[in-house]
PDB file of C-alpha atoms in Angstrom:
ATOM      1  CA  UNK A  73     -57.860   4.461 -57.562  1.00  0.00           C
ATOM      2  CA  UNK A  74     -59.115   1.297 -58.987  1.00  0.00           C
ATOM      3  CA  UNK A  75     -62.391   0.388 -57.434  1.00  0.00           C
ATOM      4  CA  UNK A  76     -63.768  -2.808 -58.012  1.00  0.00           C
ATOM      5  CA  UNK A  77     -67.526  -3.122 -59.595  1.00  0.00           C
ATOM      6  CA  UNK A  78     -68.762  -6.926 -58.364  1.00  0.00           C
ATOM      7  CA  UNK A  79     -71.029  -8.447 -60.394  1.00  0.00           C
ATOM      8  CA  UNK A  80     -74.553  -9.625 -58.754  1.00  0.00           C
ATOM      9  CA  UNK A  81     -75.475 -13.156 -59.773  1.00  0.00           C
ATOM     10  CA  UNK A  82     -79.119 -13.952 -58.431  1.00  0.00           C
ATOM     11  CA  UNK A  83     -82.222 -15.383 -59.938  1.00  0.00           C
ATOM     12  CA  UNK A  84     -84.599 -12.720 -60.608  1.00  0.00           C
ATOM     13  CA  UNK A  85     -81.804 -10.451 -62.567  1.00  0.00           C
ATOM     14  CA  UNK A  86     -81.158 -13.624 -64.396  1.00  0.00           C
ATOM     15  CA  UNK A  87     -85.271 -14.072 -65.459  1.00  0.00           C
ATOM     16  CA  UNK A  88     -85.485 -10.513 -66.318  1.00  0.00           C
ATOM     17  CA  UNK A  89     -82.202 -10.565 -68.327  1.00  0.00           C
ATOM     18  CA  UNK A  90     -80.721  -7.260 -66.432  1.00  0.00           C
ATOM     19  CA  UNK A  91     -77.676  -7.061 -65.313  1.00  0.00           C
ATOM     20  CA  UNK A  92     -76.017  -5.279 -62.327  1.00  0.00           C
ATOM     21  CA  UNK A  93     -73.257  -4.590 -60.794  1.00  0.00           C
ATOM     22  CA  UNK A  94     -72.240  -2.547 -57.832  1.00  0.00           C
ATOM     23  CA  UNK A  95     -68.959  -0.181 -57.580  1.00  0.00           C
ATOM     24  CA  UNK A  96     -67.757  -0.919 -54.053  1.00  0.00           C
ATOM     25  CA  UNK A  97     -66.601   2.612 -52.829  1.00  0.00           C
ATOM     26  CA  UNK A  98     -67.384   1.155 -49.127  1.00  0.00           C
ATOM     27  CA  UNK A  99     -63.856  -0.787 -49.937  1.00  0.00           C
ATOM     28  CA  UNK A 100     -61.933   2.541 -50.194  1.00  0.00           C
ATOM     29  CA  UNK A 101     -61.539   2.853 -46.309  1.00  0.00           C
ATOM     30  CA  UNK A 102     -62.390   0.909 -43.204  1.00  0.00           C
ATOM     31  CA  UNK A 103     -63.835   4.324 -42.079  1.00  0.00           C
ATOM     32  CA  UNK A 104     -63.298   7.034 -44.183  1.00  0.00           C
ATOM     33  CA  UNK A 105     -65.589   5.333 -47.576  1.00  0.00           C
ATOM     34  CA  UNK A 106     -67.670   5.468 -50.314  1.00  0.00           C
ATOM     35  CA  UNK A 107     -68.854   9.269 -51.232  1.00  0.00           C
ATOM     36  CA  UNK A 108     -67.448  10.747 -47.765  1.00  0.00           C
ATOM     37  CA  UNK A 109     -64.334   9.964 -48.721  1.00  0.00           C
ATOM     38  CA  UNK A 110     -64.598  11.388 -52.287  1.00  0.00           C
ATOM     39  CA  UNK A 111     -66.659  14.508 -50.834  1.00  0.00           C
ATOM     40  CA  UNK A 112     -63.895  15.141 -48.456  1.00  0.00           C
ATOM     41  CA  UNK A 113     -60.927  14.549 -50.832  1.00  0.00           C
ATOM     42  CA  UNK A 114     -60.661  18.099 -52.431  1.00  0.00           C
ATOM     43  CA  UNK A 115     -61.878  19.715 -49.189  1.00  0.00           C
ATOM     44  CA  UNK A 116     -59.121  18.636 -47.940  1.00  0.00           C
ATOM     45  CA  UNK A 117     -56.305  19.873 -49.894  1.00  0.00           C
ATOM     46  CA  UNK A 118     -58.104  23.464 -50.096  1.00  0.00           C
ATOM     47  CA  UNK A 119     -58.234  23.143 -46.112  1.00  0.00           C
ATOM     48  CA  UNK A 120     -54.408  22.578 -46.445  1.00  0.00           C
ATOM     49  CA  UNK A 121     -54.012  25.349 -49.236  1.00  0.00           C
ATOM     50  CA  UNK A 122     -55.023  28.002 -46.907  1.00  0.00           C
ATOM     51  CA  UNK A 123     -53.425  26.862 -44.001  1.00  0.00           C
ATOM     52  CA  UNK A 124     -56.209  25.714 -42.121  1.00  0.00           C
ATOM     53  CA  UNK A 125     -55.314  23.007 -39.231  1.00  0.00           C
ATOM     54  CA  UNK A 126     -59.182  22.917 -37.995  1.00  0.00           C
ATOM     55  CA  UNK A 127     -62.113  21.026 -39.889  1.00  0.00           C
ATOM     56  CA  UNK A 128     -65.689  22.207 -38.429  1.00  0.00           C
ATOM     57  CA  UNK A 129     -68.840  20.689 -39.347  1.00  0.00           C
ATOM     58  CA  UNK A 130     -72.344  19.661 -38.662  1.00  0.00           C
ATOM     59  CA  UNK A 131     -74.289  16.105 -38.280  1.00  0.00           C
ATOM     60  CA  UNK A 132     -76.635  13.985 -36.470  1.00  0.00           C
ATOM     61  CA  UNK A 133     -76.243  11.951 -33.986  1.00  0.00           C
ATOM     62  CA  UNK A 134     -75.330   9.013 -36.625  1.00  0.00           C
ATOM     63  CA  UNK A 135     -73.777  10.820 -39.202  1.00  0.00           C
ATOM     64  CA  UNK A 136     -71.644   9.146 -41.611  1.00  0.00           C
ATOM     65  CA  UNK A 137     -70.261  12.744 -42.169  1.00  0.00           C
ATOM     66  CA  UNK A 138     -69.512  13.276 -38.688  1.00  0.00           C
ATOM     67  CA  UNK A 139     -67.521   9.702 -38.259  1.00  0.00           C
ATOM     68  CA  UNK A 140     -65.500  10.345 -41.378  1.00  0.00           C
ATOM     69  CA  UNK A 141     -64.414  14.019 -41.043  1.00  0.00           C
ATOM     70  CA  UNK A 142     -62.790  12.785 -37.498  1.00  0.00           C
ATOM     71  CA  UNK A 143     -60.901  10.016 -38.698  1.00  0.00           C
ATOM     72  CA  UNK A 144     -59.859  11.934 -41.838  1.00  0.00           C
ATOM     73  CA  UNK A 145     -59.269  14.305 -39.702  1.00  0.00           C
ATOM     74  CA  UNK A 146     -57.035  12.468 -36.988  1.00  0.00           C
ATOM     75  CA  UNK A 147     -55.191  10.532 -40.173  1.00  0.00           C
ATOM     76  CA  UNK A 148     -54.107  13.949 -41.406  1.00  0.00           C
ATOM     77  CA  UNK A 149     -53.456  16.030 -38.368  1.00  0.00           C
ATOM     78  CA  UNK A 150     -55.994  18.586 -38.578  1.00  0.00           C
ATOM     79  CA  UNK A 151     -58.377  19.173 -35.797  1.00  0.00           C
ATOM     80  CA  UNK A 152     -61.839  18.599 -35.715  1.00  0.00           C
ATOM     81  CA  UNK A 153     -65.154  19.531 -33.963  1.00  0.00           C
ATOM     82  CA  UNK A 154     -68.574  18.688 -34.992  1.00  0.00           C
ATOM     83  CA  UNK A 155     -71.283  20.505 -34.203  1.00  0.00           C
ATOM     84  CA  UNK A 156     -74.204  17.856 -33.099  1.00  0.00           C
ATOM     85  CA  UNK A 157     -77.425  18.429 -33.171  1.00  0.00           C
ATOM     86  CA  UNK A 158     -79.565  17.701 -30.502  1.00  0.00           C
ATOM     87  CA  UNK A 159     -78.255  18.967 -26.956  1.00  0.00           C
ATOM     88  CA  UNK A 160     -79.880  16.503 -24.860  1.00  0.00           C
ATOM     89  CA  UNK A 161     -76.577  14.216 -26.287  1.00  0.00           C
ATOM     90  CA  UNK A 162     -74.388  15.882 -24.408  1.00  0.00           C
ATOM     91  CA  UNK A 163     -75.076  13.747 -21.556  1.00  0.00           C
ATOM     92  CA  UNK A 164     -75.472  10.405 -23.626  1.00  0.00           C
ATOM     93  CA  UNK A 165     -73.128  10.296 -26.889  1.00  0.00           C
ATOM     94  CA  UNK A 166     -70.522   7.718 -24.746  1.00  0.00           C
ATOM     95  CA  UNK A 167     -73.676   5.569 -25.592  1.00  0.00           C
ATOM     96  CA  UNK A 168     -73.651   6.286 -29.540  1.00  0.00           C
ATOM     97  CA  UNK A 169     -71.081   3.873 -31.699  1.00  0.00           C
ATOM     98  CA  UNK A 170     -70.965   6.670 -34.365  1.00  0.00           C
ATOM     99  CA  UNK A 171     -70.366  10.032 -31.575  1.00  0.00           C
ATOM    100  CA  UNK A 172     -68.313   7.567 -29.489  1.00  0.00           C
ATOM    101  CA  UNK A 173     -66.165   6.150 -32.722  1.00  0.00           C
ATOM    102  CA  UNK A 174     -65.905  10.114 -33.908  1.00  0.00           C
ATOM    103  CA  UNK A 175     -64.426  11.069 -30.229  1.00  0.00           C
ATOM    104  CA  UNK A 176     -62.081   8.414 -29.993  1.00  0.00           C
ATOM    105  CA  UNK A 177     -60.279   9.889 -33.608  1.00  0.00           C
ATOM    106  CA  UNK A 178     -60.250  13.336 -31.683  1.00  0.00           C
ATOM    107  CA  UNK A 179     -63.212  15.054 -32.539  1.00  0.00           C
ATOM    108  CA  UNK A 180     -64.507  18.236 -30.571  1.00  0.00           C
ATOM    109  CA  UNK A 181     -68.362  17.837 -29.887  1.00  0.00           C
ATOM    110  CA  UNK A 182     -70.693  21.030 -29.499  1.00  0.00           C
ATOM    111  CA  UNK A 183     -73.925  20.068 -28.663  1.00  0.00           C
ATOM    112  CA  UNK A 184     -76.958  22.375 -30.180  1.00  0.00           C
ATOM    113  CA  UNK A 185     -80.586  22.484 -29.644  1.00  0.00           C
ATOM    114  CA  UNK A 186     -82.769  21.747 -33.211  1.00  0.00           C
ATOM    115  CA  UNK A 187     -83.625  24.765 -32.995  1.00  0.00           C
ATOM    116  CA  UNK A 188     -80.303  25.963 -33.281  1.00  0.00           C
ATOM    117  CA  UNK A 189     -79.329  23.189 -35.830  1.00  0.00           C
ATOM    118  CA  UNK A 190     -81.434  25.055 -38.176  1.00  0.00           C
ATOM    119  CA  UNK A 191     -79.211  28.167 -37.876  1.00  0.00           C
ATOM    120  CA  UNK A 192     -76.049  26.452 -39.386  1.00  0.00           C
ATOM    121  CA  UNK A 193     -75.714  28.232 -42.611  1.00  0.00           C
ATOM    122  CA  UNK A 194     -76.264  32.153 -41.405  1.00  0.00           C
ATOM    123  CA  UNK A 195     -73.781  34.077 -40.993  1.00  0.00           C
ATOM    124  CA  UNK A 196     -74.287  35.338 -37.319  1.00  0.00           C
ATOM    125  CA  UNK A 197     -74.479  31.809 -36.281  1.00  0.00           C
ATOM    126  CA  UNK A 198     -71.259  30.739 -38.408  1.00  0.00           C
ATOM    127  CA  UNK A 199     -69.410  34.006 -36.409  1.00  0.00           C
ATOM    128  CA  UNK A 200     -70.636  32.840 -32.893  1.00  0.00           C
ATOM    129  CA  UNK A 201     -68.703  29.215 -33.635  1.00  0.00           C
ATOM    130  CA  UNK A 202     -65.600  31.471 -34.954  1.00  0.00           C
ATOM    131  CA  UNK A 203     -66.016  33.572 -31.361  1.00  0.00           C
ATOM    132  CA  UNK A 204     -65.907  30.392 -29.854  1.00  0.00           C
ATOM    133  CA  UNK A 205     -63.557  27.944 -31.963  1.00  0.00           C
ATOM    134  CA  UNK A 206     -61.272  30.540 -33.514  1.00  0.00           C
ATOM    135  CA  UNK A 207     -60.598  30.311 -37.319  1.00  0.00           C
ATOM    136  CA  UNK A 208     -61.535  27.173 -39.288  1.00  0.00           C
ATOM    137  CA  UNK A 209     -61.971  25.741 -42.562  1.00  0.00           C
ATOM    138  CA  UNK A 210     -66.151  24.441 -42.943  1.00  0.00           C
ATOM    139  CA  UNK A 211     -66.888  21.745 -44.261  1.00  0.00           C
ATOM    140  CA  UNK A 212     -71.077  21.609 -44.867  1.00  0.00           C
ATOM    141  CA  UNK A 213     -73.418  18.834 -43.199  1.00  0.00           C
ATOM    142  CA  UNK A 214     -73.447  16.151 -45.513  1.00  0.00           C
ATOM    143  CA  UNK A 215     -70.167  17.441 -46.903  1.00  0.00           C
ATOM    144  CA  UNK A 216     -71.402  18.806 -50.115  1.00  0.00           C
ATOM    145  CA  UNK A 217     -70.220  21.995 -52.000  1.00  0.00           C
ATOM    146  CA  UNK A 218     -68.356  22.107 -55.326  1.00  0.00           C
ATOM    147  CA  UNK A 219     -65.078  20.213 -54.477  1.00  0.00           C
ATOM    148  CA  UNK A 220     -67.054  17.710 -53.486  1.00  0.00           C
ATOM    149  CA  UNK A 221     -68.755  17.731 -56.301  1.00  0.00           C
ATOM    150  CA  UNK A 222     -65.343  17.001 -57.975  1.00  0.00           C
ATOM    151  CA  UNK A 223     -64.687  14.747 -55.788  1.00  0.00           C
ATOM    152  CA  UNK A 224     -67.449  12.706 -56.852  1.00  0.00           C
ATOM    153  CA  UNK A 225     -66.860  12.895 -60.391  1.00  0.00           C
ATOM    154  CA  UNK A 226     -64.154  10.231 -60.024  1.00  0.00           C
ATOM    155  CA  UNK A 227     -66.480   7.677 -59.031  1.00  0.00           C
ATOM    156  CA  UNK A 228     -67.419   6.762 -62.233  1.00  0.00           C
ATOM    157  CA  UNK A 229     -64.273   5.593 -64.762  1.00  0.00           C
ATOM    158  CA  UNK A 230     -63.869   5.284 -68.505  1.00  0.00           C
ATOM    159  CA  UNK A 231     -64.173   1.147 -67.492  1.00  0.00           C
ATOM    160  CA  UNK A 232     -67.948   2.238 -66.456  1.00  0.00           C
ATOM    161  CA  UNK A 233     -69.131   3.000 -70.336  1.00  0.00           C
ATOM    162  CA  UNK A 234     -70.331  -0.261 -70.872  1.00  0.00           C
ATOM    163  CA  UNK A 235     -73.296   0.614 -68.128  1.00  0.00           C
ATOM    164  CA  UNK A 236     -77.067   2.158 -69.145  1.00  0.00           C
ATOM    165  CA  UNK A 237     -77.815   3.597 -66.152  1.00  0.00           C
ATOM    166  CA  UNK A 238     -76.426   4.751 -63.064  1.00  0.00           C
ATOM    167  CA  UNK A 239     -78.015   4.400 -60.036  1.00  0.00           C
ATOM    168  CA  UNK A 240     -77.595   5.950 -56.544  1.00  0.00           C
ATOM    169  CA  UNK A 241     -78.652   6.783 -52.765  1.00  0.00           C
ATOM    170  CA  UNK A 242     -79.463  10.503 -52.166  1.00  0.00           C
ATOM    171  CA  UNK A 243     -78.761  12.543 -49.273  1.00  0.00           C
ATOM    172  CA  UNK A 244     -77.801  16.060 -50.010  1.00  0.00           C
ATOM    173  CA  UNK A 245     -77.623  15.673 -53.636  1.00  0.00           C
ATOM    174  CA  UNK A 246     -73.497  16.448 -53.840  1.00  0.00           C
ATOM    175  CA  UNK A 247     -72.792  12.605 -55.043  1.00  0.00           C
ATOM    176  CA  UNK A 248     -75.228  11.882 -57.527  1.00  0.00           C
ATOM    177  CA  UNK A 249     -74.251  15.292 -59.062  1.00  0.00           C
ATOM    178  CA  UNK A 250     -70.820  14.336 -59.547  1.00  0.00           C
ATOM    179  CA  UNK A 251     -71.884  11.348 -61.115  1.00  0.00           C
ATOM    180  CA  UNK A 252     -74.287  13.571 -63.365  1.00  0.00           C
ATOM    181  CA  UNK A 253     -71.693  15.383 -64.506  1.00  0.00           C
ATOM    182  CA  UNK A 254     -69.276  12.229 -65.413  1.00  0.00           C
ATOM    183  CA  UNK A 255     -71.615  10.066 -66.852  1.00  0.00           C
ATOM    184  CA  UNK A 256     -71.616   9.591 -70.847  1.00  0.00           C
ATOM    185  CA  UNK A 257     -74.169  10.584 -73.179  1.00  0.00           C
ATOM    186  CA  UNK A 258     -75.455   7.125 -73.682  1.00  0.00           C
ATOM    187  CA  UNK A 259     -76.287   7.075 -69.767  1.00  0.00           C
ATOM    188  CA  UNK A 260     -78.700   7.836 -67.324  1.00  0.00           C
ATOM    189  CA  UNK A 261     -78.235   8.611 -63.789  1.00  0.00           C
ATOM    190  CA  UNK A 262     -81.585   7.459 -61.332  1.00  0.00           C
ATOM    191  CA  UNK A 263     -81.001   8.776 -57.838  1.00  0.00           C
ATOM    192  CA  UNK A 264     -82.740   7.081 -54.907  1.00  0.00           C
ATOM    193  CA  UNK A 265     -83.580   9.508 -52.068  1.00  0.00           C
ATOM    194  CA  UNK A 266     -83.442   8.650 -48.606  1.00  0.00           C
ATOM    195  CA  UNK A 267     -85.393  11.638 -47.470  1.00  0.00           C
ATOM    196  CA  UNK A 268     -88.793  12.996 -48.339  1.00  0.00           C
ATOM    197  CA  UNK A 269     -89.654  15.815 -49.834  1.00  0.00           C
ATOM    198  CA  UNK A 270     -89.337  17.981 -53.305  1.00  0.00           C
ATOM    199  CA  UNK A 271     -86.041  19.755 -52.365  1.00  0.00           C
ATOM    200  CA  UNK A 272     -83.804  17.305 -53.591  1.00  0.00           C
ATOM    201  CA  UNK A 273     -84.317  18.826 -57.576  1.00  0.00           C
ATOM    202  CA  UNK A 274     -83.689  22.372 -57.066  1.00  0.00           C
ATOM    203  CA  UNK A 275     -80.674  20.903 -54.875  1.00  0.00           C
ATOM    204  CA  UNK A 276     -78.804  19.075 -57.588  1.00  0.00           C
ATOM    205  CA  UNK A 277     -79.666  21.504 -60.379  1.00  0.00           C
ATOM    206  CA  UNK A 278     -77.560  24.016 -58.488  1.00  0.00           C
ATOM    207  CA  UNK A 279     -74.518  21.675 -59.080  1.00  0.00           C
ATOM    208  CA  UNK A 280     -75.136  20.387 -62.801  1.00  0.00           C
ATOM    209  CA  UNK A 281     -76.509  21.882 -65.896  1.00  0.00           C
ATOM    210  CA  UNK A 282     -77.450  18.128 -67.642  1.00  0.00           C
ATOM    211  CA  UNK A 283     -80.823  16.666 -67.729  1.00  0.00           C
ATOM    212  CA  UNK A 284     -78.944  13.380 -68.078  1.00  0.00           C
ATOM    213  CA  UNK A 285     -81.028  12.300 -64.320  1.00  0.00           C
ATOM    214  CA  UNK A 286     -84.091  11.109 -62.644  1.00  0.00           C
ATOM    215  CA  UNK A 287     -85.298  11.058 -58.629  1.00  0.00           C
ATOM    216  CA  UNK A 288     -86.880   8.037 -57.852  1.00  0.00           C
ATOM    217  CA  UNK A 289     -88.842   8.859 -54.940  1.00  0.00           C
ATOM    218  CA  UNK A 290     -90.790   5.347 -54.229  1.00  0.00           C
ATOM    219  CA  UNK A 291     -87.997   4.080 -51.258  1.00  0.00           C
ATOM    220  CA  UNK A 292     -87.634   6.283 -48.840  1.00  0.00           C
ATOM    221  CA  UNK A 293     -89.503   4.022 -46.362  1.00  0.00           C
ATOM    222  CA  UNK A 294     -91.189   6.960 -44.803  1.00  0.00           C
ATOM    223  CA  UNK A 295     -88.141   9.481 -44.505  1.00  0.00           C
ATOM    224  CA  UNK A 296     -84.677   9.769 -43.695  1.00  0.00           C
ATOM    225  CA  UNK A 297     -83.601   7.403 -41.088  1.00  0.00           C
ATOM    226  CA  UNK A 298     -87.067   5.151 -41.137  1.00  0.00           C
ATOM    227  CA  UNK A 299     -86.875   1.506 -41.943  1.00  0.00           C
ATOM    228  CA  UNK A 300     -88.688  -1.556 -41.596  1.00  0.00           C
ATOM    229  CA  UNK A 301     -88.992  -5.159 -41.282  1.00  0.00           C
ATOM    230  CA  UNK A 302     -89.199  -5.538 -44.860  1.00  0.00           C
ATOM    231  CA  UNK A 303     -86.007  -3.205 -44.963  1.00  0.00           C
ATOM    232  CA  UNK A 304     -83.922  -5.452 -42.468  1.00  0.00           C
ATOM    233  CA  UNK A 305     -85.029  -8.765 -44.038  1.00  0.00           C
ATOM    234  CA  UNK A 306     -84.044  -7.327 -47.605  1.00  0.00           C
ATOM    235  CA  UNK A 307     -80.357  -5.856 -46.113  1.00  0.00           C
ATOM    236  CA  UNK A 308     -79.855  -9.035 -44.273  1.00  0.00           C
ATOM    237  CA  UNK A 309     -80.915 -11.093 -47.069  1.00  0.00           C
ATOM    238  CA  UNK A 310     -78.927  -9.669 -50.077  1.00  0.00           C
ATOM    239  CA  UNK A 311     -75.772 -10.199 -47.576  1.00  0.00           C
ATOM    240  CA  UNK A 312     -76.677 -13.444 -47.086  1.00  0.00           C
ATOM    241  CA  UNK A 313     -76.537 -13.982 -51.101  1.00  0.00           C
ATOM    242  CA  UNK A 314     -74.002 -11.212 -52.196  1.00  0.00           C
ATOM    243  CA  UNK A 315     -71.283 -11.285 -49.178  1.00  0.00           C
ATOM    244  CA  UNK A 316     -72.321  -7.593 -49.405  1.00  0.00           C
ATOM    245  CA  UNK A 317     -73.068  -5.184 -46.615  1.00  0.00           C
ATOM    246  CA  UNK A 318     -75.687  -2.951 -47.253  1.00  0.00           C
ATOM    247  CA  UNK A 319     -76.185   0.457 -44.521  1.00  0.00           C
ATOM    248  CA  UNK A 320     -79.837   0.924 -44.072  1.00  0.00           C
ATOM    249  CA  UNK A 321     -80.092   4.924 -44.325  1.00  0.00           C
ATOM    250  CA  UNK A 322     -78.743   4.943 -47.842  1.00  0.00           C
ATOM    251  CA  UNK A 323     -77.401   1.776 -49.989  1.00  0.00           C
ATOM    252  CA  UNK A 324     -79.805  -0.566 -48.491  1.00  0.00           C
ATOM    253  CA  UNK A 325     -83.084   1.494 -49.704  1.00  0.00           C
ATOM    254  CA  UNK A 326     -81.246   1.655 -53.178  1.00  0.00           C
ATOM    255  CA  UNK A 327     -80.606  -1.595 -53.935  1.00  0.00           C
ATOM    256  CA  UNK A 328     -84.450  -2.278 -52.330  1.00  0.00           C
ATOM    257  CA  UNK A 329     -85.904   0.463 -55.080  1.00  0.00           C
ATOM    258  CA  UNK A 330     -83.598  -1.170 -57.522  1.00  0.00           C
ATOM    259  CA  UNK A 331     -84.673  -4.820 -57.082  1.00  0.00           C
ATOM    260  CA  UNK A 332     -88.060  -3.587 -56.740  1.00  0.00           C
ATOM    261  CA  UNK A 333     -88.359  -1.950 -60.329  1.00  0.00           C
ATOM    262  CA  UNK A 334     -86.741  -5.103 -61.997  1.00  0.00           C
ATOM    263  CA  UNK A 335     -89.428  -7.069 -60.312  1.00  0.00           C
ATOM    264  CA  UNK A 336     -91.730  -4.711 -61.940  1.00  0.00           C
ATOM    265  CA  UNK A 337     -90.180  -4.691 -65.547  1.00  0.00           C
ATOM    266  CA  UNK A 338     -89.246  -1.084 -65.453  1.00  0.00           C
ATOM    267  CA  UNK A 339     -85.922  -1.640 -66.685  1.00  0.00           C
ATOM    268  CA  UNK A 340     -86.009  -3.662 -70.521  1.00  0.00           C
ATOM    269  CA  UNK A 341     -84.681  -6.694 -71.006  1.00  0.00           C
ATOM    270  CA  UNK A 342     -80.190  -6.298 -71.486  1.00  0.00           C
ATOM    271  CA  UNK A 343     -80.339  -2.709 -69.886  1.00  0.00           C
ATOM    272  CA  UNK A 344     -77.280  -2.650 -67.774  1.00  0.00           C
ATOM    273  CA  UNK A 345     -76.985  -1.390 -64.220  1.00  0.00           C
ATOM    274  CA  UNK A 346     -74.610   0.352 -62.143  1.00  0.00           C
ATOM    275  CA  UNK A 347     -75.572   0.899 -58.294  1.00  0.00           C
ATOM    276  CA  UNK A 348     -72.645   2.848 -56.483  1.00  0.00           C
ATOM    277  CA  UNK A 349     -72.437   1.543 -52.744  1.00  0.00           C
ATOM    278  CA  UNK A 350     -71.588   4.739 -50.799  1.00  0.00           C
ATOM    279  CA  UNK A 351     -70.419   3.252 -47.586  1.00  0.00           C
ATOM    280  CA  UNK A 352     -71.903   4.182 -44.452  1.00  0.00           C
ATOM    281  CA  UNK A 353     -71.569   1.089 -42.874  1.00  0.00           C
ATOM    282  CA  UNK A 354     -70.566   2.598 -39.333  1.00  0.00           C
ATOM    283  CA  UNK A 355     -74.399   3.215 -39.497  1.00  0.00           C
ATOM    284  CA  UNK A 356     -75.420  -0.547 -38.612  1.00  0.00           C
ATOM    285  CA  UNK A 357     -74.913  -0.371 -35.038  1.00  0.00           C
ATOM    286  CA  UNK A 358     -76.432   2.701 -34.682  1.00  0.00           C
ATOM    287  CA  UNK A 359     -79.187   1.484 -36.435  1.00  0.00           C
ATOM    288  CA  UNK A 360     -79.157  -1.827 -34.543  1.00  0.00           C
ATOM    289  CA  UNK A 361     -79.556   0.444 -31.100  1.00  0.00           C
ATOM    290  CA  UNK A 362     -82.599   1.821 -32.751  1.00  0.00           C
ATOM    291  CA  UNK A 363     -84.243  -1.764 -33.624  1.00  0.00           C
ATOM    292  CA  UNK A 364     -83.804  -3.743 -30.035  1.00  0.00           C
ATOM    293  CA  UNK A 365     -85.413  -0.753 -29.150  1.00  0.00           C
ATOM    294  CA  UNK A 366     -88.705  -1.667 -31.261  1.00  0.00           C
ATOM    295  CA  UNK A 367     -88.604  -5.253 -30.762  1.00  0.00           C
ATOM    296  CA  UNK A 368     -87.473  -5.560 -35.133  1.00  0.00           C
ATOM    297  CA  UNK A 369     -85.109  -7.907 -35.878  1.00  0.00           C
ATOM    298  CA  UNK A 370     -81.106  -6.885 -36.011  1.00  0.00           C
ATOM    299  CA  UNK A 371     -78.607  -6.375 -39.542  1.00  0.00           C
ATOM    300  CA  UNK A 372     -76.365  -9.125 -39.712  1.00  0.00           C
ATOM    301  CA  UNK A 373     -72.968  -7.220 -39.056  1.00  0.00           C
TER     302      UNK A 373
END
């Protein structure tokens, strides 16, 4: 799969002599992109190996997860349900783009309390949803285990040696391991967080043995999901420049940190930069809902 890296051409990487450019996994799919699509790739083919017809897993109301296990899902024939959590949606999700766009691909919704939510990796709580749903094949919120791990591995190509560092957005820690793993000696790997907290480390070092890496914890504007003004006029801005979509959850807090550090001098002068854009855009309107809401200003879409 030959994934195109597009060069970014604006003033301040030209005064600070870095250069960029951005692998544009959101291209691989109009809905199944970016790292979903590579975290789902092998889980797929072991779903098919032991004859499982039924994909279950677990996501927010938003999740980029969610919307791209259903329409994997309803490309490929298997079934799907997705465990949502928050139960006061079970009255509402008609009124969520990503719940509504995740139906309409045949997805199964069960609706949980948080409390609940919490439960999703014991084993009691994993039997109840076999009581209930019969046999399937689990996919994890977030999608990671080790085959997508290996999925995510193939991001990054023999054509990417020429690049110093890597950098990426960080959920649950399964892409920017794969990348970990894949990139070449002469290259580091930053990861961006979009969540808070000191999990994230012990996370990826159960899926990687290098010390190739780096968190940079700085952009997280306040925690997964959060974002500002100075978020949405960044986002809307670099589209206006690049022709590039940016989701706010993930890519668009990455290519913030990123601009942010070069502004800073972090990176030296020729050091040569690879940002991976994981998809995600089914987030903006989701995200958009959330804005009108508190009188911020809207993503271009």
């Amino acid at each position: 799969m030959n994934i195109p890296n597009q060069h970014i051409d604006v003033p301040l990487l030209r005064e600070k002599g870095v250069t960029l450019h951005i692998k544009r996994e959101d291209t691989i799919h109009p809905l199944i992109s970016g790292n979903k699509y590579r975290k789902l790739k092998y889980n797929l083919l072991q779903a098919q190996k032991l004859g499982q017809r039924t994909l279950l897993t677990f996501g927010g109301a938003f999740s980029n997860h969610i919307a791209a296990v259903a329409c994997v899902g309803h490309e490929q024939g298997f079934n799907t349900i997705g465990v949502i959590r928050g139960d006061e949606l079970a009255n509402t999700w008609q009124d969520n783009p990503t719940l509504k766009l995740a139906h309409e691909h045949g997805m199964q919704f069960h609706f949980v309390s948080r409390s609940d939510y919490r439960l999703k990796n014991e084993p009691d709580f994993l039997k109840q949803l076999k009581d209930r749903f019969g046999n399937f094949y689990l996919v994890p919120e977030g999608g990671t285990n080790a085959l997508a791990v290996q999925g995510c591995e193939e991001i990054v190509t023999e054509a990417d040696t020429q690049f110093d560092i890597i950098c990426c957005a960080v959920g649950t820690g399964g892409t920017v391991a794969g990348l970990i793993n894949s990139a070449q000696p002469h290259q580091q790997v930053w990861g961006f967080p979009a969540l808070k907290g000191d999990y994230l480390t012990e996370e990826i070092s159960r899926w990687t043995t290098r010390e190739n890496w780096r968190l940079v914890t700085d952009y997280h504007f306040g925690g997964y999901a959060k974002v500002d003004r100075e978020l949405v006029d960044f986002i809307n801005h670099f589209k206006a420049q690049t022709k590039i979509p940016l989701d706010p959850i993930y890519t668009g807090k990455l290519l913030f940190g990123i601009f942010d550090l070069v502004n800073q001098d972090v990176f030296p002068q020729n050091t040569k930069i690879l940002a991976i854009h994981t998809g995600g855009l089914q987030g903006i309107q989701g995200m958009n809902l959330v804005l009108k809401k508190k009188n911020l200003p809207l993503l271009d879409v």
